[in-house]
Coordinates of C-alpha atoms and ligand atoms in Angstrom, one line a residue:
M1132 CA 11.3 3.7 -27.6
V1133 CA 14.1 5.1 -25.5
L1134 CA 13.8 2.6 -22.8
N1135 CA 16.4 0.1 -21.9
L1136 CA 14.4 -1.8 -19.4
F1137 CA 14.0 -5.4 -19.5
L1138 CA 10.8 -6.4 -17.9
C1139 CA 12.7 -8.8 -15.6
N1140 CA 14.8 -5.9 -14.5
L1141 CA 11.7 -4.0 -14.1
F1142 CA 10.4 -6.3 -11.5
I1143 CA 13.7 -6.4 -9.7
T1144 CA 13.8 -2.6 -9.8
W1145 CA 10.4 -2.5 -8.2
Y1146 CA 11.7 -4.8 -5.5
Y1147 CA 14.1 -2.1 -4.5
L1148 CA 11.2 0.2 -4.3
I1149 CA 9.1 -2.0 -2.2
E1150 CA 11.9 -2.3 0.3
N1151 CA 12.7 1.4 0.1
T1152 CA 9.2 2.7 0.5
G1153 CA 9.2 1.0 3.8
T1154 CA 8.8 -2.3 5.5
S1155 CA 7.9 -2.5 9.0
T1156 CA 11.3 -3.9 9.8
E1157 CA 13.3 -1.0 8.5
D1158 CA 14.8 0.9 11.3
S1159 CA 12.4 3.7 10.8
S1160 CA 12.8 6.2 13.4
E1161 CA 9.8 8.0 14.6
E1162 CA 11.1 11.2 13.0
E1163 CA 11.2 9.6 9.7
D1164 CA 7.6 8.6 10.0
E1165 CA 6.8 12.2 11.0
E1166 CA 8.6 13.5 7.9
E1167 CA 6.5 11.3 5.8
E1168 CA 3.3 12.5 7.4
E1169 CA 4.5 16.1 6.8
E1170 CA 5.4 15.4 3.2
E1171 CA 2.0 13.9 2.6
N1172 CA 0.1 16.7 4.1
S1173 CA 2.0 19.3 2.2
A1174 CA 1.5 17.4 -1.0
E1175 CA -2.1 18.2 -0.7
C1176 CA -1.7 21.9 -0.4
G1177 CA 1.0 22.2 -3.1
A1178 CA 4.6 21.9 -3.5
E1179 CA 6.0 24.8 -1.7
D1180 CA 5.7 23.5 1.8
D1181 CA 7.1 20.3 0.7
E1182 CA 10.1 22.0 -0.7
R1183 CA 10.7 24.1 2.3
G1184 CA 10.6 21.1 4.6
A1185 CA 13.0 19.3 2.4
D1186 CA 15.5 22.1 2.3
S1187 CA 15.5 22.8 6.0
K1188 CA 15.8 19.4 7.5
D1189 CA 15.1 16.4 5.3
V1190 CA 18.2 16.3 3.3
K1191 CA 21.0 16.9 5.8
P1192 CA 20.5 14.2 8.4
E1193 CA 19.7 11.5 5.8
E1194 CA 22.3 12.4 3.3
S1195 CA 25.2 11.1 5.2
K1196 CA 23.5 7.9 6.0
N1197 CA 21.8 7.1 2.7
G1198 CA 23.8 9.0 0.2
I1199 CA 24.8 7.8 -3.1
S1200 CA 28.0 6.3 -1.8
G1201 CA 26.5 4.9 1.3
S1202 CA 26.9 1.2 1.4
E1203 CA 25.6 0.5 4.9
G1204 CA 22.6 1.2 6.9
A1205 CA 19.4 1.3 5.0
E1206 CA 21.2 0.6 1.8
A1207 CA 22.0 -2.9 2.9
E1208 CA 18.5 -4.1 2.9
P1209 CA 17.4 -3.2 -0.6
Q1210 CA 20.4 -5.1 -1.8
A1211 CA 19.5 -8.1 0.2
S1212 CA 16.0 -8.0 -1.1
A1213 CA 17.1 -7.7 -4.6
V1214 CA 19.0 -10.9 -4.1
N1215 CA 15.8 -12.5 -2.9
G1216 CA 14.0 -11.1 -5.8
R1217 CA 16.4 -12.7 -8.2
D1218 CA 15.6 -16.1 -6.9
E1219 CA 13.9 -17.2 -10.1
P1220 CA 14.6 -14.3 -12.4
F1221 CA 13.0 -15.7 -15.5
K1222 CA 9.7 -16.5 -13.8
L1223 CA 9.5 -12.9 -12.9
C1224 CA 9.0 -12.0 -16.5
C1225 CA 5.6 -11.6 -17.7
E1226 CA 5.7 -14.2 -20.6
K1227 CA 2.9 -12.4 -22.3
C1228 CA 4.3 -9.0 -22.8
K1229 CA 7.9 -9.9 -23.5
A1230 CA 7.5 -8.7 -27.0
V1231 CA 6.6 -5.2 -26.1
R1232 CA 9.8 -3.5 -25.1
Q1233 CA 12.8 -1.6 -25.1
T1234 CA 15.9 -0.3 -26.7
H1235 CA 18.5 1.9 -25.0
G1236 CA 19.6 5.4 -24.3
T1237 CA 18.8 6.0 -20.7
E1238 CA 21.4 6.1 -18.0
L1239 CA 20.5 4.2 -14.8
V1240 CA 21.2 6.4 -11.8
R1241 CA 20.8 5.8 -8.1
P1242 CA 18.9 8.5 -6.2
Q1243 CA 19.5 9.7 -2.7
R1244 CA 16.8 8.8 -0.3
M1245 CA 15.5 11.6 1.8
S1246 CA 12.9 9.8 3.7
K1247 CA 10.4 7.0 3.0
G1248 CA 9.2 7.3 -0.6
R1249 CA 11.1 10.6 -1.1
F1250 CA 14.1 10.9 -3.3
Q1251 CA 16.6 13.3 -4.8
L1252 CA 18.5 13.0 -8.0
Q1253 CA 21.2 15.2 -9.5
L1254 CA 20.9 15.1 -13.3
E1255 CA 24.3 16.0 -14.6
G1256 CA 23.4 17.6 -17.8
E1257 CA 21.3 17.3 -20.9
G1258 CA 20.2 13.7 -21.3
T1259 CA 17.8 10.9 -20.2
Y1260 CA 18.2 9.4 -16.8
E1261 CA 16.4 6.6 -15.1
C1262 CA 16.0 6.4 -11.4
S1263 CA 17.1 2.9 -10.3
V1264 CA 14.6 2.9 -7.4
T1265 CA 11.4 4.3 -8.7
G1266 CA 11.8 3.6 -12.4
L1267 CA 11.0 7.2 -13.2
V1268 CA 12.8 8.4 -16.4
F1269 CA 13.7 12.1 -16.6
E1270 CA 14.6 13.8 -19.8
A1271 CA 16.5 17.0 -19.0
S1272 CA 17.7 19.9 -21.2
E1273 CA 20.4 21.0 -18.7
R1274 CA 21.9 20.1 -15.3
V1275 CA 19.2 20.0 -12.7
L1276 CA 18.5 18.7 -9.2
V1277 CA 15.1 16.9 -9.0
R1278 CA 13.2 15.8 -6.0
Y1279 CA 10.3 13.5 -6.1
S1280 CA 8.1 11.4 -3.9
V1281 CA 5.7 8.6 -4.2
L1282 CA 2.1 9.6 -3.3
S1283 CA -1.0 7.6 -2.6
W1284 CA -3.8 7.4 -5.0
S1285 CA -6.2 7.5 -2.1
K1286 CA -5.7 11.2 -1.9
F1287 CA -6.5 11.8 -5.5
S1288 CA -9.0 9.1 -6.4
S1289 CA -11.8 11.5 -6.1
F1290 CA -10.2 13.4 -8.9
L1291 CA -10.1 10.4 -11.2
P1292 CA -12.8 10.8 -13.8
S1293 CA -15.2 7.9 -13.9
S1294 CA -14.3 5.2 -16.4
W1295 CA -10.7 6.0 -15.9
K1296 CA -8.4 3.9 -13.8
F1297 CA -5.0 4.5 -12.4
A1298 CA -2.3 2.7 -14.3
G1299 CA 0.8 3.2 -12.1
P1300 CA 2.1 5.1 -9.2
I1301 CA 1.5 8.8 -8.8
F1302 CA 4.5 11.0 -8.1
N1303 CA 5.2 14.6 -7.1
V1304 CA 8.3 15.8 -9.0
E1305 CA 10.0 19.1 -8.4
T1306 CA 13.0 20.8 -9.9
V1307 CA 15.1 22.6 -7.3
N1308 CA 15.8 26.3 -8.1
K1309 CA 15.1 25.8 -11.7
D1310 CA 12.0 26.1 -13.9
A1311 CA 10.0 23.0 -14.6
S1312 CA 10.7 23.4 -18.3
V1313 CA 14.3 22.1 -17.9
L1314 CA 12.6 18.7 -17.7
T1315 CA 11.4 18.0 -21.1
S1316 CA 9.6 14.8 -20.4
I1317 CA 9.0 12.3 -17.6
Q1318 CA 8.3 8.7 -18.2
F1319 CA 6.2 7.0 -15.5
P1320 CA 6.4 3.3 -14.8
H1321 CA 3.0 1.7 -15.3
S1322 CA 1.6 -1.5 -14.1
I1323 CA -0.5 -2.5 -17.1
C1324 CA 0.2 -5.7 -18.9
L1325 CA 0.3 -4.9 -22.6
A1326 CA 0.2 -8.5 -23.7
H1327 CA -2.6 -7.8 -26.1
P1328 CA -1.2 -5.0 -28.3
E1329 CA -4.3 -5.3 -30.5
E1330 CA -6.4 -3.9 -27.7
D1331 CA -6.5 -0.2 -27.9
L1332 CA -5.5 1.2 -24.6
T1333 CA -5.5 4.9 -24.1
F1334 CA -2.9 6.1 -21.6
N1335 CA -3.2 9.6 -20.2
V1336 CA -1.9 11.2 -17.1
L1337 CA -3.9 12.7 -14.3
H1338 CA -2.2 16.0 -13.4
I1339 CA -3.3 17.7 -10.2
K1340 CA -2.7 21.3 -10.7
D1341 CA -3.8 23.9 -8.1
N1342 CA -6.0 21.3 -6.6
R1343 CA -7.7 20.7 -9.8
P1344 CA -7.5 17.5 -11.9
L1345 CA -6.4 17.8 -15.5
V1346 CA -6.3 14.8 -17.8
E1347 CA -3.4 15.4 -20.1
P1348 CA -2.2 13.4 -23.1
T1349 CA 0.9 11.2 -23.1
S1350 CA 3.3 11.3 -26.0
D1351 CA 4.3 7.6 -26.1
H1352 CA 4.2 4.4 -24.1
T1353 CA 6.0 1.1 -24.0
G1354 CA 5.5 -2.1 -22.2
S1355 CA 6.8 -0.6 -19.0
H1356 CA 6.5 3.2 -19.2
V1357 CA 4.2 6.1 -20.1
K1358 CA 5.9 9.2 -21.5
W1359 CA 4.5 12.6 -20.7
N1360 CA 5.7 16.0 -22.0
V1361 CA 6.1 18.1 -18.9
T1362 CA 3.6 21.0 -18.8
S1363 CA 4.2 22.0 -15.2
L1364 CA 5.1 20.1 -12.0
S1365 CA 2.7 19.0 -9.4
P1366 CA 1.3 15.5 -8.6
V1367 CA 0.9 13.5 -11.7
G1368 CA 0.5 9.8 -12.5
P1369 CA -0.6 7.5 -15.4
I1370 CA -4.2 6.6 -15.9
I1371 CA -6.0 4.6 -18.6
Q1372 CA -9.5 4.6 -19.9
K1373 CA -10.9 1.2 -20.5
T1374 CA -14.2 -0.5 -19.9
G1375 CA -14.0 -4.0 -18.6
S1376 CA -11.1 -5.4 -16.8
V1377 CA -7.5 -4.6 -17.2
E1378 CA -4.6 -6.8 -16.5
H1379 CA -2.0 -5.4 -14.3
H1380 CA 1.3 -6.7 -13.3
G1381 CA 0.9 -7.6 -9.7
V1382 CA 2.8 -8.2 -6.5
V1383 CA 1.9 -10.3 -3.6
L1384 CA 3.2 -8.9 -0.3
V1385 CA 3.7 -11.2 2.6
Y1386 CA 4.2 -9.9 6.1
K1387 CA 5.0 -12.1 9.1
Q1388 CA 3.8 -11.0 12.5
L1389 CA 6.6 -10.5 15.0
G1390 CA 6.7 -11.5 18.6
G1391 CA 4.2 -13.8 20.3
D1392 CA 4.6 -17.5 20.7
T1393 CA 7.6 -18.7 18.7
N1394 CA 5.7 -21.8 17.6
N1395 CA 3.0 -19.7 16.0
Y1396 CA 3.4 -18.2 12.5
S1397 CA 0.9 -15.6 11.4
F1398 CA 1.1 -13.9 8.0
H1399 CA -0.7 -11.2 6.2
V1400 CA -0.9 -11.6 2.5
Y1401 CA -1.8 -8.6 0.4
L1402 CA -2.5 -8.4 -3.4
A1403 CA -1.5 -5.2 -5.1
T1404 CA -0.7 -3.9 -8.5
N1405 CA 3.0 -3.5 -9.1
S1406 CA 2.8 0.2 -8.4
A1407 CA 4.8 2.1 -5.9
S1408 CA 1.7 4.0 -4.7
D1409 CA -0.1 0.8 -3.9
I1410 CA 2.8 -0.8 -2.3
K1411 CA 3.5 2.3 -0.2
D1412 CA -0.2 2.4 0.9
I1413 CA 0.1 -1.2 2.1
S1414 CA 3.3 -0.8 4.0
K1415 CA 1.9 2.3 5.7
Q1416 CA -1.2 0.4 6.7
V1417 CA 0.9 -2.4 8.1
R1418 CA 3.0 0.1 10.1
G1419 CA -0.3 1.4 11.6
Y1420 CA -1.1 -2.0 13.1
K1421 CA -0.5 -2.6 16.8
N1422 CA 1.4 -5.8 16.1
R1423 CA 4.7 -5.5 14.3
Y1424 CA 5.3 -7.2 11.0
I1425 CA 8.2 -7.9 8.8
K1426 CA 8.0 -8.1 5.1
I1427 CA 9.1 -11.4 3.5
D1428 CA 10.3 -11.0 -0.1
K1429 CA 8.8 -13.3 -2.5
P1430 CA 8.7 -13.1 -6.3
P1431 CA 5.8 -11.1 -7.6
T1432 CA 3.0 -12.4 -9.7
C1433 CA 2.8 -11.9 -13.4
K1434 CA -0.6 -10.6 -13.9
L1435 CA -3.5 -9.6 -11.7
E1436 CA -7.0 -9.0 -12.9
E1437 CA -9.8 -7.7 -10.9
G1438 CA -11.4 -10.8 -9.5
T1439 CA -11.8 -13.1 -6.6
Y1440 CA -8.8 -15.1 -5.2
R1441 CA -8.3 -17.9 -2.8
L1442 CA -5.2 -18.5 -0.8
V1443 CA -4.3 -22.0 0.0
S1444 CA -1.4 -23.4 1.9
Q1445 CA 0.6 -26.6 2.3
P1446 CA 0.5 -27.7 5.1
E1447 CA -3.0 -26.5 5.7
G1448 CA -3.2 -23.5 7.8
D1449 CA -6.0 -21.4 9.2
I1450 CA -6.6 -18.9 6.4
K1451 CA -9.1 -16.0 6.7
P1452 CA -11.0 -14.9 4.7
E1453 CA -11.5 -17.9 2.4
E1454 CA -11.8 -15.6 -0.6
L1455 CA -10.7 -12.1 -1.2
K1456 CA -11.9 -9.8 -3.9
F1457 CA -9.1 -7.9 -5.6
T1458 CA -10.3 -4.6 -7.1
L1459 CA -8.6 -1.6 -8.6
A1460 CA -10.9 0.7 -6.7
V1461 CA -8.8 2.9 -4.5
T1462 CA -9.6 1.9 -0.9
K1463 CA -8.1 3.2 2.2
M1464 CA -7.8 -0.1 3.9
K1465 CA -6.5 -2.8 1.8
G1466 CA -7.9 -6.3 2.2
Y1467 CA -5.6 -9.1 3.0
F1468 CA -5.5 -12.8 3.8
E1469 CA -4.5 -13.8 7.2
A1470 CA -2.7 -17.2 7.4
F1471 CA -2.0 -18.8 10.7
F1472 CA 0.1 -21.9 11.4
E1473 CA 0.8 -23.7 14.6
E1474 CA 3.7 -25.6 13.1
R1475 CA 7.0 -24.7 11.7
P1476 CA 7.9 -23.6 8.2
P1477 CA 8.2 -24.4 5.3
F1478 CA 4.8 -23.2 4.3
Q1479 CA 3.8 -23.2 0.7
L1480 CA 1.3 -20.5 -0.2
S1481 CA -0.5 -20.4 -3.5
L1482 CA -2.9 -17.8 -4.8
I1483 CA -5.7 -19.1 -7.0
E1484 CA -8.2 -17.2 -9.1
I1485 CA -11.5 -18.9 -8.3
N1486 CA -13.2 -18.7 -11.7
T1487 CA -10.4 -20.1 -13.8
D1488 CA -8.8 -22.1 -11.0
E1489 CA -5.5 -20.8 -12.2
T1490 CA -2.7 -20.5 -9.7
V1491 CA -1.4 -17.0 -10.3
W1492 CA 1.3 -17.0 -7.6
S1493 CA 3.0 -19.5 -5.4
A1494 CA 5.8 -19.2 -2.9
T1495 CA 7.4 -21.2 -0.2
I1496 CA 8.1 -19.5 3.1
R1497 CA 11.1 -21.1 4.7
E1498 CA 12.4 -20.7 8.2
G1499 CA 15.2 -18.6 6.9
D1500 CA 12.7 -16.1 5.5
C1501 CA 11.2 -15.5 8.9
V1502 CA 14.4 -15.4 10.9
D1503 CA 17.0 -13.8 8.6
S1504 CA 15.6 -10.4 8.2
S1505 CA 14.8 -10.0 11.9
E1506 CA 18.4 -10.7 12.8
K1507 CA 20.0 -8.4 10.3
K1508 CA 20.0 -5.5 12.6
P1509 CA 19.3 -7.0 16.0
R1510 CA 20.1 -4.0 18.1
K1511 CA 17.8 -1.6 16.4
R1512 CA 15.1 -4.0 15.8
T1513 CA 14.7 -4.9 19.5
D1514 CA 14.8 -1.3 20.3
S1515 CA 12.0 -0.4 18.1
G1516 CA 10.2 -3.6 18.9
R1517 CA 10.2 -2.7 22.6
Q1518 CA 9.1 0.9 22.0
R1519 CA 6.3 -0.1 19.8
S1520 CA 4.9 -2.8 22.0
S1521 CA 4.8 -0.7 25.1
S1522 CA 3.7 2.8 25.6
H1523 CA 4.4 3.9 22.1
S1524 CA 2.0 1.6 20.6
E1525 CA -0.8 3.3 22.4
E1526 CA 0.3 6.6 21.1
E1527 CA 0.6 5.2 17.6
I1528 CA -2.9 3.8 17.5
G1529 CA -4.3 6.8 19.3
C1530 CA -3.0 9.4 16.9
K1531 CA -1.8 7.8 13.8
R1532 CA -4.7 5.8 12.7
P1533 CA -7.2 8.6 12.6
K1534 CA -4.6 10.7 10.8
F1535 CA -4.3 8.1 8.2
H1536 CA -7.9 8.7 7.4
D1537 CA -8.0 12.4 7.9
V1538 CA -5.3 13.3 5.5
S1539 CA -6.6 11.1 2.8
D1540 CA -9.4 13.2 1.4
G1541 CA -9.6 16.4 3.3
V1542 CA -13.1 15.9 4.5
K1543 CA -12.4 14.8 8.0
S1544 CA -15.1 16.7 9.8
G1545 CA -17.8 14.8 7.9
K1546 CA -16.7 11.6 9.3
T1547 CA -17.0 12.2 12.9
Q1548 CA -20.3 13.9 12.7
G1549 CA -22.9 12.6 10.3
Q1550 CA -25.8 10.3 10.9
D1551 CA -26.2 7.5 13.3
L1552 CA -26.0 4.2 11.5
S1553 CA -29.3 2.8 10.3
E1554 CA -30.5 -0.7 11.3
K1555 CA -29.9 -1.7 7.7
Q1556 CA -26.2 -0.6 8.0
L1557 CA -25.9 -2.3 11.3
L1558 CA -27.2 -5.5 9.7
Q1559 CA -24.6 -5.2 7.0
I1560 CA -21.9 -4.9 9.6
A1561 CA -23.4 -7.8 11.7
H1562 CA -23.3 -9.9 8.6
H1563 CA -19.6 -9.7 8.4
L1564 CA -19.0 -10.4 12.1
G1565 CA -17.9 -13.9 12.9
K1566 CA -17.4 -15.6 16.3
E1567 CA -15.5 -12.6 17.5
W1568 CA -18.8 -10.7 17.8
K1569 CA -18.9 -11.0 21.5
Q1570 CA -15.5 -9.4 21.8
V1571 CA -16.9 -6.6 19.6
A1572 CA -19.7 -6.3 22.1
I1573 CA -17.2 -5.8 24.9
F1574 CA -15.3 -3.3 22.9
V1575 CA -18.3 -1.2 22.3
G1576 CA -19.3 -1.4 26.0
I1577 CA -22.1 -4.0 26.0
E1578 CA -21.8 -6.0 29.2
T1579 CA -21.9 -9.8 29.1
K1580 CA -25.0 -9.7 31.2
C1581 CA -26.7 -7.9 28.4
L1582 CA -25.3 -10.3 25.8
D1583 CA -26.8 -13.2 27.8
D1584 CA -30.2 -11.4 27.8
I1585 CA -30.0 -11.0 24.0
Q1586 CA -29.1 -14.7 23.6
A1587 CA -31.9 -15.7 25.9
V1588 CA -34.6 -14.1 23.8
E1589 CA -33.0 -14.6 20.3
N1590 CA -32.0 -17.9 18.9
C1591 CA -30.7 -16.8 15.6
V1592 CA -27.0 -15.8 15.8
H1593 CA -27.3 -13.2 13.1
M1594 CA -30.1 -11.5 15.0
Q1595 CA -28.1 -11.7 18.2
K1596 CA -25.3 -9.8 16.5
L1597 CA -27.7 -7.3 15.1
K1598 CA -29.4 -6.8 18.4
M1599 CA -26.1 -6.2 20.1
L1600 CA -25.3 -3.5 17.6
V1601 CA -28.8 -2.0 17.9
E1602 CA -28.3 -1.9 21.7
W1603 CA -25.0 0.0 21.2
K1604 CA -26.8 2.4 18.9
K1605 CA -29.6 2.9 21.4
R1606 CA -27.1 3.8 24.1
H1607 CA -25.1 6.2 22.0
S1608 CA -27.8 8.0 20.2
G1609 CA -26.3 10.9 18.3
K1610 CA -22.9 9.3 18.6
A1611 CA -23.6 6.1 16.8
T1612 CA -22.0 6.9 13.5
A1613 CA -19.7 4.7 11.4
Y1614 CA -16.8 6.7 12.7
H1615 CA -17.7 6.1 16.4
L1616 CA -18.1 2.4 15.8
W1617 CA -14.9 2.2 13.8
N1618 CA -13.1 4.2 16.6
S1619 CA -14.3 1.8 19.3
L1620 CA -13.2 -1.2 17.3
K1621 CA -9.9 -0.1 15.8
D1622 CA -7.8 -1.7 18.5
L1623 CA -9.6 -5.0 18.2
D1624 CA -6.9 -7.1 16.5
F1625 CA -9.0 -9.8 15.1
L1626 CA -11.8 -7.7 13.7
P1627 CA -12.5 -9.1 10.2
N1628 CA -11.1 -7.0 7.5
E1629 CA -14.5 -6.8 5.8
V1630 CA -15.9 -5.0 8.8
H1631 CA -13.1 -2.5 8.6
Q1632 CA -13.8 -2.0 5.0
K1633 CA -17.5 -1.7 5.5
L1634 CA -17.1 0.9 8.1
E1635 CA -14.6 2.7 6.0
G1636 CA -17.0 2.7 3.2
M1637 CA -19.8 4.1 5.4
M1638 CA -17.6 6.8 6.7
N1639 CA -16.7 7.9 3.2
D1640 CA -20.3 7.9 2.1
Q1641 CA -21.1 10.0 5.0
A1642 CA -18.3 12.3 4.4
A1643 CA -19.3 12.7 0.8
K1644 CA -22.7 14.0 1.7
Ligands
NAG283 C1 5.8 16.0 -26.9 O1 7.0 16.6 -27.3 C2 7.5 16.1 -28.5 C3 8.9 16.7 -28.8 O2 8.9 18.1 -28.4 C4 6.6 16.4 -29.7 O3 7.0 16.0 -30.9 C5 5.2 15.8 -29.4 O4 4.3 16.1 -30.3 C6 4.7 16.2 -28.0 N1 3.6 15.4 -27.6 C7 2.5 15.8 -27.0 C8 1.4 14.9 -26.8 O5 2.5 17.0 -26.7
NAG284 C1 0.2 -20.1 19.9 O1 0.5 -21.5 20.0 C2 0.1 -22.1 21.2 C3 0.5 -23.5 21.2 O2 1.9 -23.6 20.8 C4 -1.4 -21.9 21.5 O3 -1.7 -22.4 22.7 C5 -1.7 -20.4 21.4 O4 -3.1 -20.2 21.5 C6 -1.2 -19.8 20.1 N1 -1.4 -18.4 20.1 C7 -2.3 -17.8 19.4 C8 -2.3 -16.3 19.4 O5 -3.1 -18.3 18.7

């Protein structure tokens, strides 16, 4: 009721966020990445560490660069992306929930960015303020400095009661040197499409307090936001209870691989809800890959239901996998389409829901999309490109990837120990291996001689793959867990994403025991 957001603006707003929460092209220094890691670790143990870190070093170095008045550096890119996002502004609106919105009364304010996904905002006095980057709306009873960061649901999904689903990004908000009660309410952006007002959706928030989940009521919701009376401050995000599928507003994130042959174009295409947490997870995953990627801004999709999607292209490219399941389940590795072209742009990409055959998203990637952003800051980009592709990349793979898993649920030890994989599990993995299975063999230490032997006695390719994995297990008895296999394969660039996911799933199951 006190919202002045137009849904179109909403999407554009989110576009700022997408860019801000990190693309692989941003001149992200290693330190910044470190800060983020720190921030995320501390978010698990409570807010105090977080705050101390912020006071001592986060703010100072960044402030001058990315301050409110800053009009250069990192600020330049969000603006550029917003322009991109405005390409076809009216298409960005979800036609269906136009009716459900807004009035006025909030002041749109621009926060200071402290590090990736971490912001600070000075609320000047009593009033209602909306953060122009995250879409958070704060209602304050007096002047207060607030700090907040976008968190990942993957850390909190185990707290999510069954039959509840996340409905938007999860944030950690703090008030600096003041009691939390100076914030009367916070409105969280949500990603649910409320096109069917007759459906009774119950919004709540999941509030993680002292490491315990509390489901708390909301006081109101609109087409774009969920309002929550502040009880105390610690990680909190909107959730809904609904059986059956829920329509979310979605985004399609397109990343282009950098480097390599200039005549080859390789893209990753991710589906996500229009939620900062989801988007941040993906940009983080992309940053963890050995290859470097740049994000290409394309208009988002209107709605995204859980379901199976197909990506098609014009001209026809090599797209893997053929179909991708989009689910709202919180997974640590997000699935994506890989599209490869051995010709030059333009490429038209379309996303089709396979049951209805409906095209839910379509975009044309032009030469300019691929070139422009990589030339915006040529000096820095080549710098980081060089670093990453040489010695640093080893380091990055070596220490970051595991960390990515470790921090996520606090049960790391379970993953490295645990049971050897059963033959049934190996079969499930073999099932997802394609023609790259021989490379897999080499990565896990099976010599080609041995492969020849397997092929000599076994005609069926599926069985050959299985036998190869069984051979690996035999040789690594006691150290043939999902983690060990995952660890051997993590540097294999073309490992099908399903295999990653399968292994992730097995590691989690094991850890849960
Ligand atoms: C939230 O606060 C408002 C104003 O103080 C009050 O009227 C409302 O009942 C509260 N809602 C909840 C769910 O606590
Ligand atoms: C890139 O394209 C060239 C032909 O232009 C091809 O020979 C090469 O295999 C391609 N690279 C990859 C990684 O597929």
